[in-house]
């Protein structure tokens, strides 16, 4: 799996950012539109908003130990409980080895009672 972050990617009239996932080893990088199916899947979630900066950081790891990597996406521009640039991290996984990526978990500091601006949670991600 190859994940490509595009934190300035537009969707309609807003710029929430985005992530594109490639599973196919036959990627032709000389193509002018490499993100279109069947080459790439745009990872989507509900509630995208302008300047979320989704895809600022990416990591992949089998964090639930099911034998398949999850895609961990940082979006440091996400507004949380009205607090701009509080940030969030989204974890996507697959139900089957070849199935689509689905949102499994959202993590933000409001879950810990913390939401300050500009905290930018998700600005960096590492997996150990």
PDB file of C-alpha atoms in Angstrom:
ATOM      1  CA  UNK A   1       0.000   0.000   0.000  1.00  0.00           C
ATOM      2  CA  UNK A   2       1.244   3.463  -0.905  1.00  0.00           C
ATOM      3  CA  UNK A   3      -0.454   6.437   0.751  1.00  0.00           C
ATOM      4  CA  UNK A   4       0.033   9.929  -0.657  1.00  0.00           C
ATOM      5  CA  UNK A   5      -1.025  12.934   1.410  1.00  0.00           C
ATOM      6  CA  UNK A   6      -2.300  16.068  -0.283  1.00  0.00           C
ATOM      7  CA  UNK A   7      -3.189  18.555   2.492  1.00  0.00           C
ATOM      8  CA  UNK A   8      -4.113  21.248  -0.041  1.00  0.00           C
ATOM      9  CA  UNK A   9      -6.365  19.060  -2.207  1.00  0.00           C
ATOM     10  CA  UNK A  10      -9.679  20.734  -3.120  1.00  0.00           C
ATOM     11  CA  UNK A  11     -13.113  19.141  -2.923  1.00  0.00           C
ATOM     12  CA  UNK A  12     -15.683  21.335  -4.611  1.00  0.00           C
ATOM     13  CA  UNK A  13     -15.432  24.850  -3.184  1.00  0.00           C
ATOM     14  CA  UNK A  14     -13.402  23.883  -0.106  1.00  0.00           C
ATOM     15  CA  UNK A  15      -9.830  22.730   0.489  1.00  0.00           C
ATOM     16  CA  UNK A  16      -9.958  20.004   3.156  1.00  0.00           C
ATOM     17  CA  UNK A  17      -6.929  18.109   1.859  1.00  0.00           C
ATOM     18  CA  UNK A  18      -6.950  14.441   1.095  1.00  0.00           C
ATOM     19  CA  UNK A  19      -5.171  11.129   0.896  1.00  0.00           C
ATOM     20  CA  UNK A  20      -4.852   8.815  -2.075  1.00  0.00           C
ATOM     21  CA  UNK A  21      -4.045   5.126  -1.668  1.00  0.00           C
ATOM     22  CA  UNK A  22      -2.417   2.880  -4.238  1.00  0.00           C
ATOM     23  CA  UNK A  23      -2.539  -0.907  -4.007  1.00  0.00           C
ATOM     24  CA  UNK A  24      -1.584  -1.590  -7.595  1.00  0.00           C
ATOM     25  CA  UNK A  25       2.102  -2.037  -8.429  1.00  0.00           C
ATOM     26  CA  UNK A  26       1.354  -0.939 -11.985  1.00  0.00           C
ATOM     27  CA  UNK A  27       1.332   2.785 -11.231  1.00  0.00           C
ATOM     28  CA  UNK A  28       2.427   4.846 -14.206  1.00  0.00           C
ATOM     29  CA  UNK A  29       3.741   8.061 -12.670  1.00  0.00           C
ATOM     30  CA  UNK A  30       4.003   9.626 -16.123  1.00  0.00           C
ATOM     31  CA  UNK A  31       0.191   9.689 -16.333  1.00  0.00           C
ATOM     32  CA  UNK A  32      -1.312  13.151 -15.950  1.00  0.00           C
ATOM     33  CA  UNK A  33      -4.129  11.816 -13.754  1.00  0.00           C
ATOM     34  CA  UNK A  34      -2.558   9.105 -11.561  1.00  0.00           C
ATOM     35  CA  UNK A  35      -5.153   9.520  -8.795  1.00  0.00           C
ATOM     36  CA  UNK A  36      -8.099   8.252 -10.806  1.00  0.00           C
ATOM     37  CA  UNK A  37      -9.367   4.666 -10.427  1.00  0.00           C
ATOM     38  CA  UNK A  38      -8.249   1.976 -10.923  1.00  0.00           C
ATOM     39  CA  UNK A  39      -4.884   3.342  -9.819  1.00  0.00           C
ATOM     40  CA  UNK A  40      -5.825   5.116  -6.611  1.00  0.00           C
ATOM     41  CA  UNK A  41      -8.576   5.251  -4.010  1.00  0.00           C
ATOM     42  CA  UNK A  42      -9.413   8.609  -2.444  1.00  0.00           C
ATOM     43  CA  UNK A  43      -9.822   8.037   1.277  1.00  0.00           C
ATOM     44  CA  UNK A  44     -13.054   9.763   2.297  1.00  0.00           C
ATOM     45  CA  UNK A  45     -14.709  10.514   5.603  1.00  0.00           C
ATOM     46  CA  UNK A  46     -17.825  12.362   6.695  1.00  0.00           C
ATOM     47  CA  UNK A  47     -17.581  15.939   7.891  1.00  0.00           C
ATOM     48  CA  UNK A  48     -14.665  17.261   5.875  1.00  0.00           C
ATOM     49  CA  UNK A  49     -14.214  21.011   6.194  1.00  0.00           C
ATOM     50  CA  UNK A  50     -12.187  23.785   4.631  1.00  0.00           C
ATOM     51  CA  UNK A  51      -8.548  23.874   5.766  1.00  0.00           C
ATOM     52  CA  UNK A  52      -8.627  20.538   7.650  1.00  0.00           C
ATOM     53  CA  UNK A  53      -5.226  19.804   6.074  1.00  0.00           C
ATOM     54  CA  UNK A  54      -6.070  16.117   5.937  1.00  0.00           C
ATOM     55  CA  UNK A  55      -3.052  14.174   4.739  1.00  0.00           C
ATOM     56  CA  UNK A  56      -0.475  16.469   6.363  1.00  0.00           C
ATOM     57  CA  UNK A  57       1.047  13.333   7.900  1.00  0.00           C
ATOM     58  CA  UNK A  58       0.613   9.636   7.203  1.00  0.00           C
ATOM     59  CA  UNK A  59       1.689   6.382   8.800  1.00  0.00           C
ATOM     60  CA  UNK A  60       0.779   2.749   8.284  1.00  0.00           C
ATOM     61  CA  UNK A  61       0.903   0.004  10.894  1.00  0.00           C
ATOM     62  CA  UNK A  62      -1.040  -3.038  12.020  1.00  0.00           C
ATOM     63  CA  UNK A  63      -2.169  -1.390  15.251  1.00  0.00           C
ATOM     64  CA  UNK A  64      -5.109  -3.745  15.869  1.00  0.00           C
ATOM     65  CA  UNK A  65      -3.002  -6.866  15.148  1.00  0.00           C
ATOM     66  CA  UNK A  66      -5.382  -8.267  12.515  1.00  0.00           C
ATOM     67  CA  UNK A  67      -2.607  -8.867   9.990  1.00  0.00           C
ATOM     68  CA  UNK A  68      -3.502  -5.804   7.867  1.00  0.00           C
ATOM     69  CA  UNK A  69      -1.998  -2.341   8.115  1.00  0.00           C
ATOM     70  CA  UNK A  70      -4.228   0.544   9.104  1.00  0.00           C
ATOM     71  CA  UNK A  71      -3.687   3.948   7.508  1.00  0.00           C
ATOM     72  CA  UNK A  72      -3.210   6.701  10.086  1.00  0.00           C
ATOM     73  CA  UNK A  73      -3.922  10.191   8.763  1.00  0.00           C
ATOM     74  CA  UNK A  74      -3.055  13.459  10.482  1.00  0.00           C
ATOM     75  CA  UNK A  75      -5.264  16.483   9.898  1.00  0.00           C
ATOM     76  CA  UNK A  76      -3.845  19.299  12.044  1.00  0.00           C
ATOM     77  CA  UNK A  77      -6.288  21.930  10.747  1.00  0.00           C
ATOM     78  CA  UNK A  78      -9.465  20.185  11.955  1.00  0.00           C
ATOM     79  CA  UNK A  79     -11.803  22.276  14.102  1.00  0.00           C
ATOM     80  CA  UNK A  80     -12.781  20.455  17.309  1.00  0.00           C
ATOM     81  CA  UNK A  81     -15.760  21.703  19.351  1.00  0.00           C
ATOM     82  CA  UNK A  82     -15.469  25.108  17.686  1.00  0.00           C
ATOM     83  CA  UNK A  83     -11.716  25.368  18.317  1.00  0.00           C
ATOM     84  CA  UNK A  84      -9.895  25.998  15.034  1.00  0.00           C
ATOM     85  CA  UNK A  85      -6.626  24.176  14.317  1.00  0.00           C
ATOM     86  CA  UNK A  86      -7.082  21.838  17.281  1.00  0.00           C
ATOM     87  CA  UNK A  87      -6.365  18.934  14.900  1.00  0.00           C
ATOM     88  CA  UNK A  88      -7.317  15.276  14.713  1.00  0.00           C
ATOM     89  CA  UNK A  89      -5.997  11.888  13.656  1.00  0.00           C
ATOM     90  CA  UNK A  90      -8.089   9.428  11.656  1.00  0.00           C
ATOM     91  CA  UNK A  91      -7.439   5.688  11.481  1.00  0.00           C
ATOM     92  CA  UNK A  92      -8.703   3.796   8.439  1.00  0.00           C
ATOM     93  CA  UNK A  93      -8.684   0.025   8.015  1.00  0.00           C
ATOM     94  CA  UNK A  94      -9.993  -2.712   5.768  1.00  0.00           C
ATOM     95  CA  UNK A  95     -12.465  -5.463   6.605  1.00  0.00           C
ATOM     96  CA  UNK A  96     -10.855  -7.669   3.946  1.00  0.00           C
ATOM     97  CA  UNK A  97      -7.363  -7.582   2.402  1.00  0.00           C
ATOM     98  CA  UNK A  98      -8.666  -6.052  -0.836  1.00  0.00           C
ATOM     99  CA  UNK A  99     -11.644  -4.093   0.499  1.00  0.00           C
ATOM    100  CA  UNK A 100     -11.971  -0.317   0.640  1.00  0.00           C
ATOM    101  CA  UNK A 101     -10.449   1.676   3.469  1.00  0.00           C
ATOM    102  CA  UNK A 102     -13.094   2.579   6.053  1.00  0.00           C
ATOM    103  CA  UNK A 103     -12.879   5.006   8.959  1.00  0.00           C
ATOM    104  CA  UNK A 104     -12.361   3.034  12.175  1.00  0.00           C
ATOM    105  CA  UNK A 105     -11.349   5.671  14.723  1.00  0.00           C
ATOM    106  CA  UNK A 106     -11.051   9.423  15.177  1.00  0.00           C
ATOM    107  CA  UNK A 107      -8.685  10.728  17.846  1.00  0.00           C
ATOM    108  CA  UNK A 108      -8.649  14.329  19.040  1.00  0.00           C
ATOM    109  CA  UNK A 109      -7.701  16.036  22.269  1.00  0.00           C
ATOM    110  CA  UNK A 110     -11.309  16.910  23.121  1.00  0.00           C
ATOM    111  CA  UNK A 111     -11.621  13.242  24.105  1.00  0.00           C
ATOM    112  CA  UNK A 112      -9.137  14.075  26.880  1.00  0.00           C
ATOM    113  CA  UNK A 113     -10.839  17.345  27.768  1.00  0.00           C
ATOM    114  CA  UNK A 114      -8.240  19.372  25.881  1.00  0.00           C
ATOM    115  CA  UNK A 115      -8.976  21.449  22.797  1.00  0.00           C
ATOM    116  CA  UNK A 116      -6.882  24.550  22.312  1.00  0.00           C
ATOM    117  CA  UNK A 117      -5.897  26.540  19.272  1.00  0.00           C
ATOM    118  CA  UNK A 118      -3.500  26.139  17.586  1.00  0.00           C
ATOM    119  CA  UNK A 119      -2.648  22.746  19.115  1.00  0.00           C
ATOM    120  CA  UNK A 120      -2.529  21.147  15.617  1.00  0.00           C
ATOM    121  CA  UNK A 121      -2.854  17.579  16.882  1.00  0.00           C
ATOM    122  CA  UNK A 122      -1.829  15.263  14.036  1.00  0.00           C
ATOM    123  CA  UNK A 123       0.946  17.555  12.782  1.00  0.00           C
ATOM    124  CA  UNK A 124       3.396  14.654  13.225  1.00  0.00           C
ATOM    125  CA  UNK A 125       2.836  10.898  13.499  1.00  0.00           C
ATOM    126  CA  UNK A 126       5.221   8.054  14.185  1.00  0.00           C
ATOM    127  CA  UNK A 127       4.645   4.367  14.778  1.00  0.00           C
ATOM    128  CA  UNK A 128       6.988   2.267  16.881  1.00  0.00           C
TER     129      UNK A 128
END
